[in-house]
Coordinates of C-alpha atoms in Angstrom, one line a residue:
X1 CA -53.3 61.2 49.2
X2 CA -54.7 60.2 52.6
X3 CA -52.2 60.3 55.4
X4 CA -52.8 57.1 57.4
X5 CA -49.4 57.2 59.1
X6 CA -50.9 58.8 62.2
X7 CA -53.1 55.7 62.8
X8 CA -51.8 53.6 65.7
X9 CA -51.1 49.9 65.6
X10 CA -53.7 49.2 68.3
X11 CA -57.1 47.5 68.5
X12 CA -60.1 49.8 68.0
X13 CA -62.4 51.3 65.4
X14 CA -61.5 53.3 62.3
X15 CA -63.9 55.9 60.9
X16 CA -63.9 57.1 57.4
X17 CA -65.5 60.5 56.4
X18 CA -66.3 62.2 53.1
X19 CA -65.5 65.7 52.0
X20 CA -68.4 67.1 54.0
X21 CA -67.2 65.3 57.1
X22 CA -70.0 62.8 57.1
X23 CA -69.3 59.4 58.4
X24 CA -69.4 56.9 55.5
X25 CA -67.8 53.8 57.0
X26 CA -67.0 52.4 60.4
X27 CA -64.8 49.3 60.9
X28 CA -62.9 47.5 63.7
X29 CA -59.5 46.0 63.7
X30 CA -57.0 44.2 65.9
X31 CA -54.3 46.4 64.4
X32 CA -55.8 49.7 63.2
X33 CA -52.7 50.8 61.2
X34 CA -52.4 47.5 59.4
X35 CA -56.1 47.4 58.5
X36 CA -56.4 51.0 57.4
X37 CA -53.2 50.8 55.3
X38 CA -54.6 47.8 53.5
X39 CA -57.3 49.9 51.9
X40 CA -54.7 52.1 50.2
X41 CA -51.9 49.7 49.5
X42 CA -53.8 46.8 48.0
X43 CA -54.4 47.0 44.2
X44 CA -57.4 44.7 44.0
X45 CA -60.7 45.6 45.6
X46 CA -64.3 44.9 44.9
X47 CA -66.4 47.6 43.3
X48 CA -68.0 48.7 46.6
X49 CA -64.7 49.1 48.3
X50 CA -63.3 51.1 45.4
X51 CA -66.3 53.5 45.6
X52 CA -65.6 53.8 49.4
X53 CA -61.9 54.6 48.9
X54 CA -62.7 57.2 46.3
X55 CA -65.0 59.0 48.8
X56 CA -62.6 58.9 51.8
X57 CA -61.3 62.4 52.7
X58 CA -60.7 62.1 56.4
X59 CA -59.8 59.3 58.8
X60 CA -60.6 59.1 62.5
X61 CA -60.2 56.3 65.0
X62 CA -61.0 55.3 68.6
X63 CA -58.6 53.0 70.5
X64 CA -59.9 50.1 72.6
X65 CA -58.2 47.7 75.0
X66 CA -59.0 44.6 72.9
X67 CA -60.9 43.3 69.9
X68 CA -64.1 42.5 71.8
X69 CA -64.4 46.0 72.9
X70 CA -63.7 47.1 69.4
X71 CA -66.6 44.9 68.1
X72 CA -69.0 46.3 70.7
X73 CA -68.0 49.9 69.9
X74 CA -68.2 49.3 66.1
X75 CA -71.8 48.0 66.4
X76 CA -72.8 50.9 68.6
X77 CA -71.4 53.5 66.2
X78 CA -72.9 51.8 63.2
X79 CA -76.4 51.8 64.8
X80 CA -76.0 55.4 65.7
X81 CA -74.6 56.9 62.5
X82 CA -75.8 54.3 59.9
X83 CA -72.9 54.8 57.5
X84 CA -73.5 54.6 53.8
X85 CA -71.0 51.9 53.1
X86 CA -71.7 49.6 56.0
X87 CA -74.1 46.8 55.2
X88 CA -77.7 47.8 55.6
X89 CA -79.0 44.8 57.5
X90 CA -82.7 44.8 56.9
X91 CA -84.7 41.6 57.4
X92 CA -86.9 40.6 54.5
X93 CA -90.0 40.6 56.7
X94 CA -91.3 42.5 59.7
X95 CA -92.2 40.4 62.7
X96 CA -96.0 40.5 63.2
X97 CA -98.3 40.3 66.2
X98 CA -101.8 38.9 66.7
X99 CA -104.3 41.7 67.2
X100 CA -107.6 41.5 69.0
X101 CA -109.5 44.4 67.5
X102 CA -111.2 47.1 69.6
X103 CA -114.8 46.3 68.4
X104 CA -118.1 45.2 70.0
X105 CA -117.5 41.8 68.5
X106 CA -113.6 41.7 68.1
X107 CA -111.8 39.9 65.3
X108 CA -108.3 38.3 65.3
X109 CA -105.9 39.8 62.8
X110 CA -102.2 39.8 61.8
X111 CA -100.7 43.2 62.7
X112 CA -97.3 44.4 61.6
X113 CA -97.6 47.8 63.3
X114 CA -99.4 48.8 66.5
X115 CA -101.4 51.8 65.4
X116 CA -104.9 50.8 66.4
X117 CA -106.7 50.6 69.8
X118 CA -106.8 46.8 69.9
X119 CA -104.8 44.5 72.1
X120 CA -101.6 43.0 70.7
X121 CA -99.8 39.7 71.5
X122 CA -96.3 39.0 70.2
X123 CA -94.5 39.7 68.1
X124 CA -94.1 36.2 66.7
X125 CA -90.6 35.5 65.3
X126 CA -92.0 32.5 63.4
X127 CA -94.7 33.5 60.9
X128 CA -95.6 29.9 60.5
X129 CA -96.2 29.4 64.2
X130 CA -98.2 32.7 64.4
X131 CA -100.5 31.7 61.5
X132 CA -101.0 28.2 62.9
X133 CA -102.2 29.7 66.3
X134 CA -104.3 32.3 64.6
X135 CA -106.2 29.9 62.3
X136 CA -106.6 27.4 65.1
X137 CA -108.1 30.0 67.5
X138 CA -110.5 31.2 64.8
X139 CA -111.6 27.6 64.1
X140 CA -111.9 26.6 67.8
X141 CA -113.9 29.7 68.9
X142 CA -115.7 30.5 65.6
X143 CA -114.9 34.2 65.6
X144 CA -116.2 36.4 62.9
X145 CA -113.8 37.2 60.1
X146 CA -115.8 39.7 58.0
X147 CA -115.5 43.4 58.4
X148 CA -119.0 44.2 57.5
X149 CA -121.4 42.0 55.4
X150 CA -125.1 42.2 54.6
X151 CA -127.3 40.0 56.7
X152 CA -128.1 37.7 53.8
X153 CA -124.4 37.2 53.0
X154 CA -123.7 36.3 56.6
X155 CA -126.6 33.8 56.6
X156 CA -125.5 32.3 53.4
X157 CA -121.8 32.1 53.8
X158 CA -120.7 32.6 57.4
X159 CA -123.1 30.9 59.7
X160 CA -121.1 27.6 59.5
X161 CA -117.7 29.4 59.9
X162 CA -118.6 31.7 62.8
X163 CA -121.3 32.4 65.2
X164 CA -122.4 35.3 63.0
X165 CA -123.1 38.1 65.6
X166 CA -124.6 40.2 62.8
X167 CA -127.5 37.7 62.6
X168 CA -128.2 37.8 66.3
X169 CA -127.0 34.2 66.8
X170 CA -124.7 35.2 69.7
X171 CA -124.9 38.0 72.2
X172 CA -122.1 40.3 73.3
X173 CA -121.6 38.6 76.7
X174 CA -121.1 35.1 75.2
X175 CA -118.9 36.5 72.5
X176 CA -116.8 38.3 75.1
X177 CA -116.3 35.0 76.9
X178 CA -114.8 33.6 73.7
X179 CA -112.4 36.6 73.6
X180 CA -111.5 36.1 77.2
X181 CA -110.6 32.4 76.5
X182 CA -108.5 33.4 73.5
X183 CA -106.5 35.8 75.7
X184 CA -105.8 32.9 78.1
X185 CA -104.2 31.0 75.1
X186 CA -102.2 34.0 73.9
X187 CA -100.9 34.6 77.4
X188 CA -99.7 30.9 77.6
X189 CA -102.4 29.9 80.1
X190 CA -103.8 27.1 78.0
X191 CA -103.8 24.5 80.8
X192 CA -105.9 26.8 83.0
X193 CA -108.3 27.4 80.1
X194 CA -108.7 23.6 79.4
X195 CA -109.6 23.1 83.1
X196 CA -112.2 25.8 82.9
X197 CA -113.7 24.3 79.7
X198 CA -113.9 20.9 81.2
X199 CA -116.0 22.3 84.1
X200 CA -118.3 24.1 81.6
X201 CA -118.6 20.9 79.5
X202 CA -119.6 18.8 82.6
X203 CA -122.1 21.5 83.6
X204 CA -123.6 21.7 80.1
X205 CA -123.9 17.9 80.0
X206 CA -125.6 17.8 83.4
X207 CA -128.1 20.4 82.2
X208 CA -128.8 18.4 79.1
X209 CA -127.3 21.1 76.8
X210 CA -125.5 18.5 74.7
X211 CA -124.7 20.7 71.7
X212 CA -123.0 23.1 74.0
X213 CA -121.1 20.3 75.8
X214 CA -120.0 18.9 72.4
X215 CA -118.7 22.4 71.4
X216 CA -116.7 22.6 74.7
X217 CA -115.3 19.1 74.1
X218 CA -114.1 20.0 70.6
X219 CA -112.5 23.2 72.0
X220 CA -110.7 21.1 74.6
X221 CA -109.4 18.5 72.1
X222 CA -108.1 21.3 69.8
X223 CA -106.4 23.2 72.6
X224 CA -104.8 20.0 74.0
X225 CA -103.5 19.2 70.5
X226 CA -102.0 22.6 70.1
X227 CA -100.5 22.5 73.6
X228 CA -99.0 19.1 73.1
X229 CA -97.5 20.2 69.7
X230 CA -95.8 23.1 71.3
X231 CA -94.5 21.0 74.2
X232 CA -93.0 18.4 71.8
X233 CA -91.1 21.2 70.0
X234 CA -89.8 22.6 73.3
X235 CA -88.6 19.2 74.6
X236 CA -86.1 18.7 71.8
X237 CA -82.4 19.7 71.7
X238 CA -80.8 23.1 72.4
X239 CA -81.2 26.0 70.0
X240 CA -79.1 26.3 66.8
X241 CA -78.8 28.9 64.0
X242 CA -77.7 27.7 60.6
X243 CA -76.4 30.3 58.1
X244 CA -75.3 30.0 54.5
X245 CA -75.0 32.5 51.6
X246 CA -74.3 33.0 47.9
X247 CA -72.3 35.8 46.5
X248 CA -73.6 36.9 43.1
X249 CA -72.8 40.0 41.0
X250 CA -71.5 42.1 44.0
X251 CA -74.3 41.2 46.4
X252 CA -74.7 38.7 49.2
X253 CA -77.8 36.6 49.4
X254 CA -77.9 35.1 52.9
X255 CA -80.3 32.7 54.5
X256 CA -80.6 32.0 58.2
X257 CA -82.6 29.2 59.8
X258 CA -83.5 29.4 63.5
X259 CA -83.7 25.9 65.0
X260 CA -85.8 26.0 68.2
X261 CA -85.3 22.8 70.3
X262 CA -84.7 20.8 67.1
X263 CA -87.6 22.2 65.1
X264 CA -87.4 24.9 62.4
X265 CA -88.6 28.0 64.2
X266 CA -88.1 30.7 61.6
X267 CA -86.4 31.5 58.3
X268 CA -84.9 34.9 57.5
X269 CA -83.3 36.1 54.3
X270 CA -81.1 39.1 53.7
X271 CA -79.6 40.9 50.6
X272 CA -76.8 43.4 51.0
X273 CA -73.8 44.6 49.1
X274 CA -70.7 42.5 49.2
X275 CA -67.6 43.6 51.1
X276 CA -64.5 41.8 52.2
X277 CA -65.6 41.4 55.8
X278 CA -69.3 41.1 55.2
X279 CA -69.8 37.8 57.1
X280 CA -68.3 39.0 60.4
X281 CA -70.1 42.3 60.1
X282 CA -73.4 40.5 59.5
X283 CA -72.9 38.3 62.6
X284 CA -72.1 41.2 64.8
X285 CA -75.0 43.3 63.6
X286 CA -77.6 40.5 63.6
X287 CA -76.7 39.1 67.0
X288 CA -76.6 42.5 68.6
X289 CA -80.4 42.7 67.9
X290 CA -81.4 39.0 68.1
X291 CA -81.1 36.2 70.6
X292 CA -77.9 34.3 70.4
X293 CA -78.3 30.4 70.3
X294 CA -76.0 27.9 71.9
X295 CA -74.6 26.9 68.6
X296 CA -74.2 28.7 65.2
X297 CA -73.5 26.5 62.2
X298 CA -71.7 28.4 59.4
X299 CA -70.0 27.6 56.0
X300 CA -66.6 29.1 56.8
X301 CA -64.3 30.0 59.7
X302 CA -64.7 33.3 61.4
X303 CA -62.4 35.5 63.4
X304 CA -61.8 34.5 67.0
X305 CA -62.7 38.0 68.1
X306 CA -66.2 37.5 66.7
X307 CA -66.6 34.2 68.5
X308 CA -65.5 35.9 71.8
X309 CA -68.0 38.8 71.1
X310 CA -70.9 36.3 70.7
X311 CA -70.0 34.6 73.9
X312 CA -69.6 37.9 75.7
X313 CA -73.0 39.1 74.5
X314 CA -74.8 35.8 75.5
X315 CA -73.0 35.6 78.9
X316 CA -71.8 32.0 78.2
X317 CA -69.8 30.1 75.6
X318 CA -71.3 30.0 72.1
X319 CA -70.1 27.2 69.8
X320 CA -69.5 28.2 66.1
X321 CA -69.3 25.1 64.0
X322 CA -68.0 24.7 60.4
X323 CA -69.1 21.1 59.7
X324 CA -67.4 18.9 57.1
X325 CA -69.7 15.9 57.3
X326 CA -72.6 14.3 59.2
X327 CA -76.0 15.7 60.2
X328 CA -74.8 19.3 60.7
X329 CA -73.2 19.4 57.2
X330 CA -76.5 18.0 55.9
X331 CA -78.4 20.9 57.6
X332 CA -76.0 23.4 56.2
X333 CA -76.4 22.0 52.7
X334 CA -80.1 22.2 53.2
X335 CA -79.9 25.9 54.0
X336 CA -77.7 26.4 50.9
X337 CA -80.2 24.6 48.7
X338 CA -83.0 26.8 50.2
X339 CA -80.8 29.9 49.5
X340 CA -80.4 28.9 45.9
X341 CA -84.1 28.2 45.4
X342 CA -85.3 31.3 47.3
X343 CA -83.1 33.7 45.4
X344 CA -82.1 32.0 42.2
X345 CA -84.5 29.0 41.8
X346 CA -85.9 30.0 38.4
X347 CA -82.7 31.3 36.9
X348 CA -80.8 28.1 37.9
X349 CA -83.2 26.1 35.7
X350 CA -82.6 28.5 32.8
X351 CA -78.8 28.3 33.2
X352 CA -78.9 24.5 33.4
X353 CA -81.0 24.4 30.2
X354 CA -78.5 26.6 28.4
X355 CA -75.7 24.3 29.5
X356 CA -77.4 21.0 28.6
X357 CA -78.6 22.3 25.2
X358 CA -75.2 24.0 24.4
X359 CA -76.9 27.3 23.6
X360 CA -74.8 30.4 22.9
X361 CA -77.2 32.7 24.8
X362 CA -79.2 32.4 27.9
X363 CA -82.8 31.2 27.0
X364 CA -84.5 33.9 29.1
X365 CA -87.6 33.9 26.9
X366 CA -88.9 30.5 25.8
X367 CA -92.0 29.8 23.7
X368 CA -93.6 26.3 23.5
X369 CA -96.2 25.1 21.0
X370 CA -98.7 22.2 21.3
X371 CA -101.7 20.9 19.3
X372 CA -104.9 19.5 20.6
X373 CA -107.9 17.9 18.8
X374 CA -110.7 15.4 19.1
X375 CA -110.3 12.8 16.4
X376 CA -109.2 15.4 14.0
X377 CA -112.0 17.9 14.9
X378 CA -111.8 21.1 16.9
X379 CA -108.1 21.3 16.2
X380 CA -106.4 24.1 18.1
X381 CA -102.9 25.3 18.8
X382 CA -101.5 26.8 21.9
X383 CA -98.4 28.7 22.8
X384 CA -97.1 29.4 26.3
X385 CA -94.2 31.7 27.1
X386 CA -91.7 31.4 30.0
X387 CA -89.7 34.4 30.9
X388 CA -86.7 34.1 33.3
X389 CA -87.8 30.6 34.3
X390 CA -91.5 31.6 35.1
X391 CA -94.7 31.3 33.2
X392 CA -95.6 34.6 31.6
X393 CA -99.4 34.1 31.2
X394 CA -99.9 37.6 29.7
X395 CA -98.0 36.4 26.6
X396 CA -99.9 33.0 26.2
X397 CA -101.5 32.7 22.7
X398 CA -104.2 30.3 21.3
X399 CA -104.9 29.4 17.7
X400 CA -108.0 28.0 16.1
X401 CA -106.7 25.8 13.2
X402 CA -109.0 26.6 10.2
X403 CA -106.9 25.2 7.3
X404 CA -107.7 21.6 8.4
X405 CA -111.3 20.4 8.4
X406 CA -111.7 16.9 9.9
X407 CA -108.1 16.0 9.0
X408 CA -105.7 14.9 11.7
X409 CA -102.4 16.4 10.7
X410 CA -100.2 17.6 13.6
X411 CA -97.3 18.5 11.3
X412 CA -99.4 21.0 9.3
X413 CA -101.0 22.3 12.5
X414 CA -97.7 23.0 14.0
X415 CA -96.5 24.7 10.8
X416 CA -99.6 26.9 10.8
X417 CA -99.3 28.2 14.4
X418 CA -95.5 28.8 14.0
X419 CA -96.1 30.6 10.8
X420 CA -98.8 32.8 12.2
X421 CA -97.0 33.6 15.4
X422 CA -93.6 34.6 13.9
X423 CA -95.0 36.3 10.8
X424 CA -96.9 38.6 13.1
X425 CA -93.8 39.3 15.3
X426 CA -91.7 40.0 12.3
X427 CA -94.3 42.4 10.8
X428 CA -94.5 44.2 14.2
X429 CA -90.8 44.3 14.6
X430 CA -91.2 42.6 18.0
X431 CA -88.5 40.6 19.7
X432 CA -88.4 36.8 19.1
X433 CA -87.8 34.3 21.8
X434 CA -84.4 32.8 22.8
X435 CA -85.6 29.3 22.4
X436 CA -88.6 27.5 20.8
X437 CA -89.9 24.1 22.1
X438 CA -92.2 22.0 20.0
X439 CA -94.3 19.2 21.6
X440 CA -93.6 16.3 19.4
X441 CA -90.9 14.4 17.5
X442 CA -88.9 14.8 14.3
X443 CA -91.9 15.5 12.1
X444 CA -93.2 18.4 14.2
X445 CA -89.7 19.8 14.6
X446 CA -89.2 19.7 10.8
X447 CA -92.5 21.4 10.1
X448 CA -91.6 24.2 12.5
X449 CA -88.1 24.7 11.1
X450 CA -89.4 24.9 7.5
X451 CA -91.7 27.9 8.5
X452 CA -88.9 29.6 10.4
X453 CA -86.5 29.2 7.4
X454 CA -89.1 30.8 5.1
X455 CA -89.2 33.8 7.5
X456 CA -85.3 33.8 7.7
X457 CA -85.5 33.6 11.4
X458 CA -82.5 32.1 13.3
X459 CA -84.0 30.9 16.6
X460 CA -82.8 27.7 18.5
X461 CA -85.6 25.1 18.2
X462 CA -86.0 21.7 19.9
X463 CA -88.8 19.2 20.2
X464 CA -89.6 16.7 23.0
X465 CA -91.2 13.4 22.3
X466 CA -93.5 12.2 25.1
X467 CA -92.9 8.5 24.9
X468 CA -89.2 8.4 25.9
X469 CA -88.9 12.2 26.7
X470 CA -86.2 12.5 24.0
X471 CA -85.1 15.9 22.8
X472 CA -84.6 16.4 19.1
X473 CA -82.4 19.0 17.4
X474 CA -82.6 20.2 13.7
X475 CA -80.1 18.4 11.5
X476 CA -79.2 15.7 14.1
X477 CA -80.5 12.2 13.7
X478 CA -80.0 11.1 17.3
X479 CA -81.9 12.6 20.1
X480 CA -80.5 13.9 23.4
X481 CA -81.5 11.9 26.4
X482 CA -81.2 13.6 29.8
X483 CA -81.5 12.0 33.2
X484 CA -85.0 11.9 34.7
X485 CA -84.0 14.1 37.6
X486 CA -81.9 16.6 35.7
X487 CA -83.0 20.2 36.1
X488 CA -82.9 20.9 32.4
X489 CA -85.3 18.0 31.5
X490 CA -87.6 18.8 34.4
X491 CA -87.8 22.4 33.2
X492 CA -88.5 21.4 29.6
X493 CA -91.2 19.0 30.8
X494 CA -92.7 21.8 33.0
X495 CA -93.0 24.1 30.0
X496 CA -94.3 21.3 27.7
X497 CA -96.9 20.2 30.2
X498 CA -98.1 23.8 30.6
X499 CA -98.5 24.2 26.8
X500 CA -100.4 20.9 26.8
X501 CA -102.7 22.0 29.6
X502 CA -103.4 25.3 27.8
X503 CA -104.2 23.6 24.5
X504 CA -106.5 21.1 26.0
X505 CA -108.4 23.8 27.9
X506 CA -109.0 25.7 24.7
X507 CA -110.0 22.6 22.8
X508 CA -112.6 21.7 25.5
X509 CA -113.9 25.3 25.5
X510 CA -114.6 25.1 21.7
X511 CA -116.3 21.7 22.0
X512 CA -118.5 23.0 24.8
X513 CA -119.5 26.1 22.8
X514 CA -120.4 23.9 19.8
X515 CA -122.5 21.4 21.8
X516 CA -124.4 24.3 23.5
X517 CA -125.5 25.7 20.1
X518 CA -129.3 25.4 19.6
X519 CA -130.3 22.6 17.2
X520 CA -131.6 23.7 13.8
X521 CA -134.8 22.0 12.6

């Protein structure tokens, strides 16, 4: 039994160590004694906390004057020792820079590490802004993008996209001038560059070099547009961060939007193990390494000590808002929606489908069948498979219907492809899907069910009729009608439409092959 009676009732940091005296967890508290005792007196803990408790062999602590000092000390110790049970706060992406390569004719690249001899500008917190600037600069100044291409390839494909130094269209001096201008932009000297280009445009026009003057003019227009776009973003309101999260199966899925002067500047997502104080711990760790905005919009109240810590770190008051209505609540809901889509978008569709169809099991694997023909000829069947909400194209199958010659019979065609598909799976001992969708109405559904019954397969089957988008079930006379915007219906339509596309593609291929056959005299 751990003796925690020696821990004082003071603010500070508590330090848990394992049997080898390694630090495995660091926490802060306004009352150390009360906080530490809660670990060993409470009966209900999450899985992660139970693992932590089972590995605690020694307790150490450091007293501070107040909670803010405890927060600062906690963050410092966590960064130094990186304890096993503290959250491992790793961003889902590394911030990247723009690299001007160290070559005779330099290129512009995205660089996530600085290991080459080139020049680096950044890093850019916003990947979207970085890519926008990168692509615009390449377009404005027509820099080469290829590593090394044969002369003919450059002539054929790249002369319109760049000045193709490999063909001798531009010399090193002129190309270096382009690089110099790009550096002006990357150093935020766009206005000075525009003035220089205006002078060159006027000179080229005076010397009757009209093509050169037009090139300068286009560069000026593009740079003015980019500069104006950036100024518009800067002239909006103060900075905000909006944070929301989802807790699922012992993990926290968290999304953070950085709002820069009213415009979305960057989106960061994090996944880490759930713990009781995960949100406060996240805020302290994240804002110890990142710029703190004037306002942080969050879904729940946080401790006053964390608010004071944020204000202390920024050097002025930071507002932490938990909105209940209005524009800020709308923004918070938007982040939550993005969080759901980013982490669980596909599985949400699957769960909603299970709910609306009243299925006993999650339809993780769904197979859908469709028939395509041209006036009864070139009849083909197609099957697509969706796995965990996503199309699994490796498991698509196509069927050439041979039992029907010049006869338009969708029911028999569906029966044939269903029979062939599941006879084979049964013979191989392969797993069957959790749900089958048939493109069609009652007749197609009955034809499919008859074949499955012959094979003694108990698989949930539905069909969807295109005209009213009604969903039919075996044995039920009335179809199910779902709302046009319901996730379950949209998911069924997505699967059906993909099967239809795949069937039509195969049908067209067969027709093309037939028409290309040489005529027989």
